[in-house]
């Protein structure tokens, strides 16, 4: 077996390495850096724990009246709450109005089924459908994908070069 030709070429080059003392110093610096990183990570974890308790501490201070200097002329909270309750009880009662829909809101699938008979021959964009449909975007998107992927798909997606856009056409 002949020696690797690349090995003989590599032996021609000298590779500079630091002295043993310098190598030990480099290792010490890296270890010192890792100690600092570990300490900072521990401090960051502790800070995150404290941030989690911050809302609770602020609310507690607010209820004790410690967030801002208190004005001695302000009425106590109990009196304020009693006054607000009395005002609410004295105010005329409004009846809850129930709003009835004139018609049933169409599902996205029903909307597309109702739209199909009048579907334009050159197709319609999803954005145009979206502007006509009053329901959720995700529901409409899911219904369109269902109409495109059914075994007997009634829609197909076609790139309209005139509009430079994807359109949905009846099959």
Coordinates of N, CA, C and O in Angstrom, one line a residue:
X1 N 0.8 -1.2 0.0 CA 0.0 0.0 0.0 C 0.9 1.2 0.0 O 1.8 1.4 0.8
X2 N 0.6 2.2 -0.9 CA 1.4 3.4 -1.0 C 0.9 4.4 -0.1 O -0.3 4.5 0.2
X3 N 1.8 5.3 0.4 CA 1.4 6.3 1.3 C 0.5 7.3 0.6 O 0.6 7.5 -0.6
X4 N -0.4 7.9 1.4 CA -1.4 8.9 0.8 C -0.6 10.1 0.2 O 0.2 10.7 0.9
X5 N -0.8 10.4 -1.0 CA -0.1 11.5 -1.6 C -0.4 12.9 -0.9 O 0.5 13.7 -0.8
X6 N -1.5 13.0 -0.4 CA -1.9 14.3 0.3 C -1.1 14.4 1.6 O -0.7 15.5 2.0
X7 N -0.8 13.3 2.3 CA -0.1 13.3 3.5 C 1.3 13.8 3.3 O 1.8 14.7 4.0
X8 N 1.9 13.4 2.2 CA 3.3 13.9 1.9 C 3.3 15.4 1.6 O 4.2 16.1 1.9
X9 N 2.2 15.8 0.9 CA 2.1 17.3 0.6 C 1.9 18.1 1.9 O 2.4 19.2 2.1
X10 N 1.1 17.5 2.8 CA 0.8 18.2 4.1 C 2.1 18.4 5.0 O 2.3 19.3 5.7
X11 N 2.9 17.4 4.9 CA 4.2 17.4 5.7 C 5.1 18.5 5.2 O 6.0 18.9 6.0
X12 N 4.9 19.0 4.1 CA 5.7 20.1 3.6 C 5.4 21.4 4.3 O 6.2 22.4 4.3
X13 N 4.2 21.6 4.9 CA 3.8 22.8 5.5 C 4.1 22.7 7.0 O 3.9 21.7 7.6
X14 N 4.4 23.8 7.6 CA 4.6 23.9 9.0 C 3.3 24.5 9.6 O 2.8 25.5 9.1
X15 N 2.9 23.9 10.7 CA 1.7 24.4 11.3 C 2.1 25.0 12.7 O 2.7 24.4 13.5
X16 N 1.8 26.3 12.8 CA 2.2 27.0 14.0 C 1.2 26.7 15.2 O 0.0 26.8 15.0
X17 N 1.7 26.3 16.3 CA 0.9 26.1 17.5 C 1.4 26.9 18.6 O 2.7 27.1 18.7
X18 N 0.6 27.4 19.5 CA 1.1 28.2 20.7 C 1.9 27.2 21.6 O 1.6 26.0 21.6
X19 N 2.7 27.8 22.4 CA 3.4 27.1 23.4 C 2.5 26.5 24.4 O 1.3 26.9 24.5
X20 N 2.9 25.5 25.2 CA 2.1 24.9 26.2 C 1.6 25.9 27.2 O 0.4 25.8 27.6
X21 N 2.4 26.8 27.6 CA 2.0 27.9 28.5 C 0.9 28.7 27.9 O -0.1 29.0 28.6
X22 N 1.0 29.1 26.7 CA -0.1 29.8 26.0 C -1.3 29.0 25.9 O -2.5 29.5 26.1
X23 N -1.2 27.7 25.6 CA -2.4 26.8 25.5 C -3.1 26.8 26.8 O -4.3 26.8 26.9
X24 N -2.4 26.6 27.9 CA -3.0 26.6 29.3 C -3.7 27.9 29.6 O -4.7 27.9 30.2
X25 N -3.0 29.0 29.1 CA -3.7 30.4 29.4 C -5.0 30.5 28.6 O -6.0 31.0 29.1
X26 N -5.0 30.0 27.4 CA -6.2 30.0 26.5 C -7.3 29.2 27.2 O -8.5 29.6 27.3
X27 N -6.9 28.0 27.7 CA -7.9 27.2 28.4 C -8.5 27.9 29.6 O -9.7 27.8 29.9
X28 N -7.6 28.5 30.4 CA -8.1 29.2 31.6 C -9.0 30.3 31.2 O -10.1 30.5 31.9
X29 N -8.7 31.1 30.2 CA -9.6 32.2 29.8 C -11.0 31.6 29.3 O -12.0 32.2 29.6
X30 N -11.0 30.5 28.6 CA -12.2 29.9 28.1 C -13.0 29.5 29.4 O -14.3 29.7 29.4
X31 N -12.4 28.8 30.3 CA -13.1 28.3 31.5 C -13.6 29.5 32.3 O -14.7 29.4 32.8
X32 N -12.9 30.6 32.4 CA -13.4 31.8 33.1 C -14.6 32.4 32.4 O -15.6 32.8 33.0
X33 N -14.6 32.4 31.0 CA -15.7 32.8 30.3 C -16.9 32.0 30.5 O -18.0 32.5 30.7
X34 N -16.7 30.6 30.6 CA -17.9 29.7 30.8 C -18.4 30.0 32.2 O -19.6 29.9 32.4
X35 N -17.6 30.2 33.2 CA -18.1 30.5 34.6 C -19.0 31.8 34.5 O -20.0 31.8 35.1
X36 N -18.5 32.8 33.8 CA -19.3 34.0 33.7 C -20.6 33.8 33.0 O -21.7 34.3 33.4
X37 N -20.6 33.0 31.9 CA -21.8 32.7 31.2 C -22.8 31.9 32.1 O -24.0 32.2 32.1
X38 N -22.3 31.0 32.9 CA -23.1 30.2 33.8 C -23.8 31.1 34.8 O -24.9 31.0 35.1
X39 N -23.0 32.1 35.4 CA -23.5 33.0 36.4 C -24.6 33.9 35.7 O -25.6 34.2 36.3
X40 N -24.3 34.4 34.5 CA -25.3 35.3 33.8 C -26.6 34.5 33.5 O -27.7 35.0 33.7
X41 N -26.4 33.2 33.2 CA -27.6 32.4 32.9 C -28.4 32.2 34.2 O -29.7 32.3 34.1
X42 N -27.8 32.0 35.3 CA -28.5 31.9 36.6 C -29.2 33.2 36.9 O -30.3 33.2 37.4
X43 N -28.5 34.3 36.7 CA -29.1 35.6 37.0 C -30.3 35.8 36.1 O -31.4 36.4 36.5
X44 N -30.2 35.4 34.8 CA -31.3 35.6 33.9 C -32.5 34.7 34.4 O -33.7 35.2 34.3
X45 N -32.3 33.5 34.8 CA -33.4 32.6 35.3 C -34.0 33.3 36.5 O -35.3 33.3 36.6
X46 N -33.3 33.8 37.4 CA -33.8 34.5 38.6 C -34.6 35.7 38.2 O -35.7 35.9 38.8
X47 N -34.1 36.5 37.3 CA -34.9 37.6 36.8 C -36.2 37.2 36.2 O -37.2 37.9 36.4
X48 N -36.2 36.2 35.4 CA -37.5 35.7 34.8 C -38.5 35.3 35.9 O -39.7 35.5 35.8
X49 N -38.0 34.6 37.0 CA -38.9 34.2 38.1 C -39.5 35.5 38.7 O -40.7 35.5 39.0
X50 N -38.6 36.5 38.9 CA -39.1 37.8 39.5 C -40.1 38.5 38.6 O -41.1 39.0 39.1
X51 N -39.9 38.5 37.3 CA -40.8 39.1 36.4 C -42.2 38.5 36.5 O -43.2 39.1 36.4
X52 N -42.2 37.2 36.6 CA -43.4 36.4 36.8 C -44.2 36.9 38.0 O -45.5 36.8 38.0
X53 N -43.6 37.3 39.0 CA -44.3 37.8 40.2 C -44.5 39.3 40.2 O -45.1 39.8 41.2
X54 N -44.1 40.0 39.2 CA -44.2 41.4 39.2 C -45.6 41.9 39.2 O -46.0 42.8 39.9
X55 N -46.5 41.3 38.3 CA -47.9 41.7 38.2 C -48.6 41.6 39.6 O -49.3 42.5 40.0
X56 N -48.3 40.5 40.2 CA -48.9 40.2 41.5 C -48.5 41.3 42.6 O -49.3 41.8 43.3
X57 N -47.2 41.6 42.5 CA -46.6 42.6 43.5 C -47.2 44.0 43.2 O -47.5 44.7 44.1
X58 N -47.3 44.4 41.9 CA -47.9 45.7 41.6 C -49.3 45.8 42.0 O -49.7 46.8 42.6
X59 N -50.1 44.7 41.8 CA -51.5 44.8 42.2 C -51.6 44.9 43.7 O -52.4 45.6 44.3
X60 N -50.8 44.1 44.4 CA -50.8 44.2 45.9 C -50.5 45.6 46.4 O -51.2 46.1 47.3
X61 N -49.5 46.2 45.8 CA -49.1 47.6 46.2 C -50.3 48.6 45.8 O -50.6 49.5 46.6
X62 N -50.9 48.3 44.7 CA -52.0 49.2 44.3 C -53.2 49.1 45.3 O -53.7 50.1 45.7
X63 N -53.5 47.9 45.7 CA -54.6 47.8 46.7 C -54.2 48.3 48.1 O -55.1 48.7 48.8
X64 N -53.0 48.3 48.4 CA -52.5 48.9 49.7 C -52.3 50.4 49.5 O -52.0 51.1 50.5
X65 N -52.5 51.0 48.3 CA -52.3 52.4 48.1 C -50.9 52.9 48.1 O -50.6 54.0 48.5
X66 N -49.9 52.0 47.8 CA -48.5 52.3 47.8 C -47.9 52.7 46.5 O -46.7 53.0 46.5
X67 N -48.7 52.8 45.5 CA -48.1 53.1 44.1 C -47.8 54.6 44.0 O -46.8 55.0 43.4
X68 N -48.7 55.4 44.5 CA -48.5 56.9 44.4 C -48.8 57.4 45.8 O -49.4 56.8 46.7
X69 N -48.2 58.6 46.1 CA -48.5 59.3 47.4 C -50.0 59.5 47.6 O -50.7 59.8 46.6
X70 N -50.5 59.2 48.7 CA -51.9 59.3 49.0 C -52.3 60.7 49.5 O -51.5 61.4 50.2
X71 N -53.4 61.2 49.0 CA -53.9 62.5 49.3 C -54.9 62.2 50.5 O -55.9 61.5 50.4
X72 N -54.7 62.9 51.6 CA -55.5 62.7 52.8 C -56.9 63.1 52.6 O -57.8 62.7 53.3
X73 N -57.1 64.0 51.6 CA -58.5 64.5 51.3 C -59.3 63.5 50.5 O -60.5 63.7 50.3
X74 N -58.7 62.5 49.9 CA -59.4 61.5 49.1 C -60.3 60.6 50.1 O -59.9 60.3 51.2
X75 N -61.5 60.3 49.6 CA -62.3 59.4 50.4 C -61.8 58.0 50.4 O -61.2 57.6 49.4
X76 N -62.0 57.3 51.5 CA -61.6 55.9 51.5 C -62.2 55.0 50.5 O -63.3 55.3 50.0
X77 N -61.6 54.0 50.1 CA -62.1 53.1 49.0 C -63.5 52.5 49.4 O -64.3 52.4 48.5
X78 N -63.7 52.2 50.7 CA -65.0 51.6 51.0 C -66.1 52.6 50.8 O -67.2 52.2 50.3
X79 N -65.9 53.9 51.0 CA -66.9 54.9 50.8 C -67.1 55.1 49.3 O -68.3 55.2 48.9
X80 N -66.0 55.1 48.5 CA -66.2 55.2 47.1 C -67.0 54.0 46.5 O -67.9 54.2 45.7
X81 N -66.7 52.8 46.9 CA -67.4 51.7 46.4 C -68.9 51.7 46.8 O -69.7 51.4 46.0
X82 N -69.1 52.1 48.1 CA -70.5 52.2 48.5 C -71.3 53.3 47.7 O -72.4 53.1 47.3
X83 N -70.6 54.4 47.4 CA -71.3 55.5 46.6 C -71.5 55.0 45.1 O -72.6 55.2 44.6
X84 N -70.6 54.3 44.5 CA -70.8 53.7 43.2 C -71.9 52.8 43.2 O -72.8 52.8 42.3
X85 N -72.0 51.9 44.2 CA -73.1 50.9 44.2 C -74.4 51.6 44.4 O -75.4 51.2 43.7
X86 N -74.5 52.6 45.2 CA -75.7 53.3 45.4 C -76.2 54.0 44.1 O -77.3 54.0 43.7
X87 N -75.2 54.6 43.3 CA -75.5 55.3 42.1 C -76.0 54.2 41.0 O -77.0 54.5 40.3
X88 N -75.4 53.1 41.0 CA -75.9 52.0 40.1 C -77.3 51.6 40.4 O -78.1 51.3 39.5
X89 N -77.6 51.4 41.7 CA -78.9 51.0 42.1 C -80.0 52.0 41.8 O -81.1 51.7 41.5
X90 N -79.6 53.3 41.9 CA -80.5 54.4 41.6 C -80.7 54.6 40.1 O -81.8 55.2 39.8
X91 N -79.8 54.2 39.3 CA -79.9 54.5 37.9 C -81.0 53.6 37.3 O -81.3 52.5 37.7
X92 N -81.8 54.2 36.2 CA -82.8 53.4 35.6 C -82.2 52.1 34.9 O -81.2 52.1 34.4
X93 N -83.0 51.1 35.1 CA -82.5 49.8 34.5 C -82.8 49.8 33.0 O -83.9 50.2 32.6
X94 N -81.8 49.3 32.3 CA -82.0 49.1 30.8 C -82.3 47.6 30.6 O -81.7 46.8 31.2
X95 N -83.3 47.4 29.7 CA -83.6 46.0 29.4 C -82.5 45.5 28.4 O -82.0 46.3 27.5
X96 N -82.1 44.3 28.6 CA -81.2 43.7 27.6 C -82.0 43.5 26.3 O -83.0 42.8 26.3
X97 N -81.4 44.1 25.3 CA -82.0 43.9 24.0 C -81.5 42.7 23.3 O -80.3 42.5 23.3
X98 N -82.4 41.9 22.8 CA -81.9 40.7 22.0 C -82.1 41.1 20.5 O -83.2 41.5 20.1
X99 N -81.0 40.9 19.8 CA -81.0 41.2 18.4 C -81.2 39.9 17.7 O -80.5 38.9 17.8
X100 N -82.3 39.9 16.9 CA -82.6 38.7 16.1 C -82.1 38.9 14.7 O -82.3 39.9 14.1
X101 N -81.5 37.9 14.2 CA -81.1 37.9 12.8 C -82.3 37.7 11.9 O -83.2 37.0 12.2
X102 N -82.3 38.4 10.7 CA -83.4 38.3 9.8 C -83.3 36.9 9.1 O -84.3 36.4 8.7
X103 N -82.1 36.5 8.9 CA -81.9 35.2 8.2 C -80.8 34.4 8.8 O -80.0 35.0 9.6
X104 N -80.7 33.2 8.5 CA -79.7 32.3 9.0 C -78.4 32.7 8.3 O -78.3 32.9 7.1
X105 N -77.3 32.8 9.1 CA -76.0 33.1 8.5 C -75.5 31.8 7.8 O -75.4 30.7 8.4
X106 N -75.0 32.0 6.6 CA -74.6 30.9 5.8 C -73.2 30.4 6.2 O -72.3 31.2 6.5
X107 N -73.0 29.1 6.2 CA -71.7 28.6 6.4 C -70.9 28.8 5.1 O -71.5 29.1 4.0
X108 N -69.6 28.7 5.2 CA -68.8 28.9 4.0 C -69.1 27.9 2.9 O -69.2 28.3 1.7
X109 N -69.4 26.7 3.3 CA -69.8 25.7 2.3 C -71.1 26.0 1.6 O -71.2 25.9 0.4
X110 N -72.1 26.5 2.4 CA -73.4 26.9 1.9 C -73.2 28.1 1.0 O -73.9 28.2 -0.1
X111 N -72.4 29.0 1.4 CA -72.1 30.2 0.6 C -71.6 29.8 -0.8 O -72.1 30.3 -1.8
X112 N -70.6 28.9 -0.8 CA -70.0 28.5 -2.1 C -71.0 27.8 -2.9 O -71.1 28.0 -4.2
X113 N -71.8 26.9 -2.3 CA -72.8 26.2 -3.1 C -73.9 27.1 -3.7 O -74.3 26.9 -4.8
X114 N -74.3 28.1 -2.9 CA -75.2 29.1 -3.4 C -74.6 30.0 -4.5 O -75.3 30.4 -5.5
X115 N -73.3 30.2 -4.5 CA -72.6 31.1 -5.4 C -72.4 30.3 -6.8 O -72.3 31.0 -7.8
X116 N -72.2 29.0 -6.7 CA -71.8 28.2 -7.9 C -72.7 28.4 -9.1 O -72.2 28.6 -10.2
X117 N -74.0 28.5 -9.0 CA -74.8 28.6 -10.2 C -74.5 29.9 -11.0 O -74.6 30.0 -12.2
X118 N -74.2 31.0 -10.3 CA -73.9 32.3 -10.9 C -72.4 32.5 -11.1 O -72.0 33.7 -11.3
X119 N -71.6 31.5 -10.9 CA -70.1 31.6 -11.0 C -69.7 32.1 -12.3 O -70.1 31.6 -13.4
X120 N -68.9 33.2 -12.4 CA -68.4 33.7 -13.8 C -67.6 32.6 -14.5 O -66.8 31.9 -13.9
X121 N -67.8 32.6 -15.8 CA -67.0 31.6 -16.6 C -65.5 31.8 -16.6 O -64.8 30.8 -16.6
X122 N -65.1 33.0 -16.4 CA -63.6 33.3 -16.4 C -63.1 33.1 -15.0 O -61.9 33.4 -14.7
X123 N -63.9 32.7 -14.0 CA -63.5 32.4 -12.7 C -63.6 33.6 -11.8 O -64.0 34.7 -12.2
X124 N -63.3 33.4 -10.5 CA -63.3 34.4 -9.5 C -62.1 34.2 -8.6 O -61.7 33.1 -8.3
X125 N -61.6 35.3 -8.1 CA -60.4 35.2 -7.2 C -60.9 34.9 -5.8 O -62.0 35.2 -5.4
X126 N -60.0 34.4 -5.0 CA -60.3 34.1 -3.6 C -60.6 35.5 -2.9 O -61.5 35.5 -2.0
X127 N -59.9 36.5 -3.2 CA -60.1 37.8 -2.6 C -61.5 38.3 -2.9 O -62.1 38.9 -2.0
X128 N -62.0 38.1 -4.1 CA -63.4 38.5 -4.5 C -64.4 37.8 -3.6 O -65.4 38.3 -3.1
X129 N -64.1 36.4 -3.5 CA -65.0 35.6 -2.6 C -65.0 36.2 -1.2 O -66.0 36.3 -0.6
X130 N -63.8 36.4 -0.7 CA -63.6 36.9 0.6 C -64.4 38.2 0.9 O -65.0 38.4 1.9
X131 N -64.4 39.1 -0.1 CA -65.1 40.4 0.1 C -66.6 40.2 0.2 O -67.3 41.0 0.7
X132 N -67.1 39.1 -0.4 CA -68.6 38.8 -0.4 C -69.0 38.0 0.8 O -70.2 38.1 1.2
X133 N -68.1 37.2 1.3 CA -68.5 36.3 2.4 C -68.3 37.0 3.8 O -67.3 37.6 4.1
X134 N -69.3 37.0 4.6 CA -69.3 37.7 5.9 C -68.8 36.9 7.0 O -68.6 37.4 8.1
X135 N -68.5 35.6 6.8 CA -68.0 34.7 7.8 C -66.5 34.8 8.0 O -65.8 35.7 7.5
X136 N -65.9 33.8 8.6 CA -64.5 33.7 8.9 C -63.7 33.4 7.7 O -64.0 32.6 6.9
X137 N -62.5 34.0 7.6 CA -61.5 33.8 6.5 C -61.2 32.3 6.5 O -61.1 31.7 5.5
X138 N -60.8 31.7 7.7 CA -60.4 30.3 7.7 C -61.5 29.4 7.3 O -61.2 28.4 6.6
X139 N -62.7 29.7 7.7 CA -63.8 28.8 7.2 C -64.0 28.8 5.7 O -64.2 27.8 5.1
X140 N -63.9 30.0 5.1 CA -64.0 30.1 3.7 C -62.8 29.4 3.0 O -63.0 28.6 2.0
X141 N -61.6 29.6 3.5 CA -60.4 28.9 2.9 C -60.6 27.4 3.0 O -60.4 26.7 2.0
X142 N -61.0 26.9 4.1 CA -61.2 25.5 4.3 C -62.3 24.9 3.3 O -62.1 23.9 2.7
X143 N -63.4 25.7 3.2 CA -64.4 25.3 2.2 C -64.0 25.3 0.8 O -64.3 24.3 0.0
X144 N -63.2 26.3 0.4 CA -62.7 26.3 -1.0 C -61.7 25.1 -1.2 O -61.8 24.4 -2.2
X145 N -60.9 24.8 -0.2 CA -60.0 23.7 -0.4 C -60.8 22.4 -0.5 O -60.4 21.5 -1.3
X146 N -61.8 22.3 0.3 CA -62.7 21.1 0.2 C -63.3 21.0 -1.2 O -63.3 19.9 -1.8
X147 N -63.8 22.1 -1.8 CA -64.4 22.1 -3.1 C -63.4 21.7 -4.2 O -63.7 21.2 -5.2
X148 N -62.1 22.1 -3.9 CA -61.0 21.8 -4.9 C -60.6 20.4 -4.8 O -60.1 19.8 -5.8
X149 N -60.6 19.8 -3.6 CA -60.0 18.5 -3.4 C -61.0 17.3 -3.3 O -60.6 16.2 -3.2
X150 N -62.3 17.6 -3.3 CA -63.3 16.5 -3.3 C -63.0 15.5 -4.4 O -62.5 15.9 -5.5
X151 N -63.5 14.3 -4.3 CA -63.4 13.3 -5.3 C -64.0 13.8 -6.6 O -63.4 13.6 -7.7
X152 N -65.2 14.3 -6.5 CA -65.8 14.9 -7.7 C -65.8 16.4 -7.6 O -66.8 17.1 -7.5
X153 N -64.5 17.0 -7.6 CA -64.3 18.4 -7.4 C -65.1 19.2 -8.4 O -65.1 19.0 -9.6
X154 N -65.8 20.2 -7.8 CA -66.6 21.1 -8.7 C -65.8 22.4 -9.0 O -66.2 23.1 -9.9
X155 N -64.7 22.6 -8.4 CA -63.9 23.8 -8.6 C -62.5 23.3 -9.1 O -62.0 22.3 -8.7
X156 N -61.8 24.2 -9.8 CA -60.4 24.0 -10.2 C -59.7 25.3 -10.0 O -60.3 26.4 -10.2
X157 N -58.5 25.3 -9.7 CA -57.7 26.5 -9.6 C -56.9 26.7 -10.8 O -56.2 25.8 -11.3
X158 N -57.0 27.9 -11.5 CA -56.4 28.2 -12.7 C -55.7 29.5 -12.7 O -56.2 30.5 -12.1
X159 N -54.5 29.6 -13.3 CA -53.8 30.9 -13.3 C -54.3 31.7 -14.5 O -54.3 31.3 -15.6
X160 N -54.9 32.9 -14.1 CA -55.4 33.8 -15.2 C -54.3 34.7 -15.6 O -53.9 35.6 -14.8
X161 N -53.9 34.6 -16.8 CA -52.7 35.4 -17.3 C -53.2 36.9 -17.4 O -52.4 37.8 -17.2
X162 N -54.4 37.1 -17.8 CA -54.9 38.5 -18.0 C -54.8 39.2 -16.6 O -54.4 40.4 -16.6
X163 N -55.2 38.6 -15.6 CA -55.3 39.2 -14.3 C -53.9 39.0 -13.5 O -53.7 39.6 -12.4
X164 N -53.1 38.1 -14.0 CA -51.9 37.7 -13.3 C -52.2 37.2 -11.9 O -51.6 37.6 -10.9
X165 N -53.2 36.4 -11.8 CA -53.7 35.9 -10.5 C -54.3 34.5 -10.6 O -54.8 34.2 -11.7
X166 N -54.3 33.8 -9.5 CA -55.0 32.5 -9.5 C -56.5 32.8 -9.4 O -56.9 33.7 -8.6
X167 N -57.3 32.0 -10.1 CA -58.7 32.1 -10.1 C -59.3 30.8 -9.8 O -58.7 29.7 -10.1
X168 N -60.5 30.8 -9.3 CA -61.3 29.5 -9.1 C -62.3 29.5 -10.2 O -63.1 30.4 -10.3
X169 N -62.3 28.3 -10.9 CA -63.3 28.1 -12.0 C -64.1 26.9 -11.7 O -63.6 25.9 -11.1
X170 N -65.4 26.9 -12.3 CA -66.2 25.7 -12.2 C -65.6 24.7 -13.2 O -65.1 25.0 -14.2
X171 N -65.7 23.4 -12.8 CA -65.3 22.3 -13.7 C -66.4 22.0 -14.7 O -67.5 22.2 -14.5

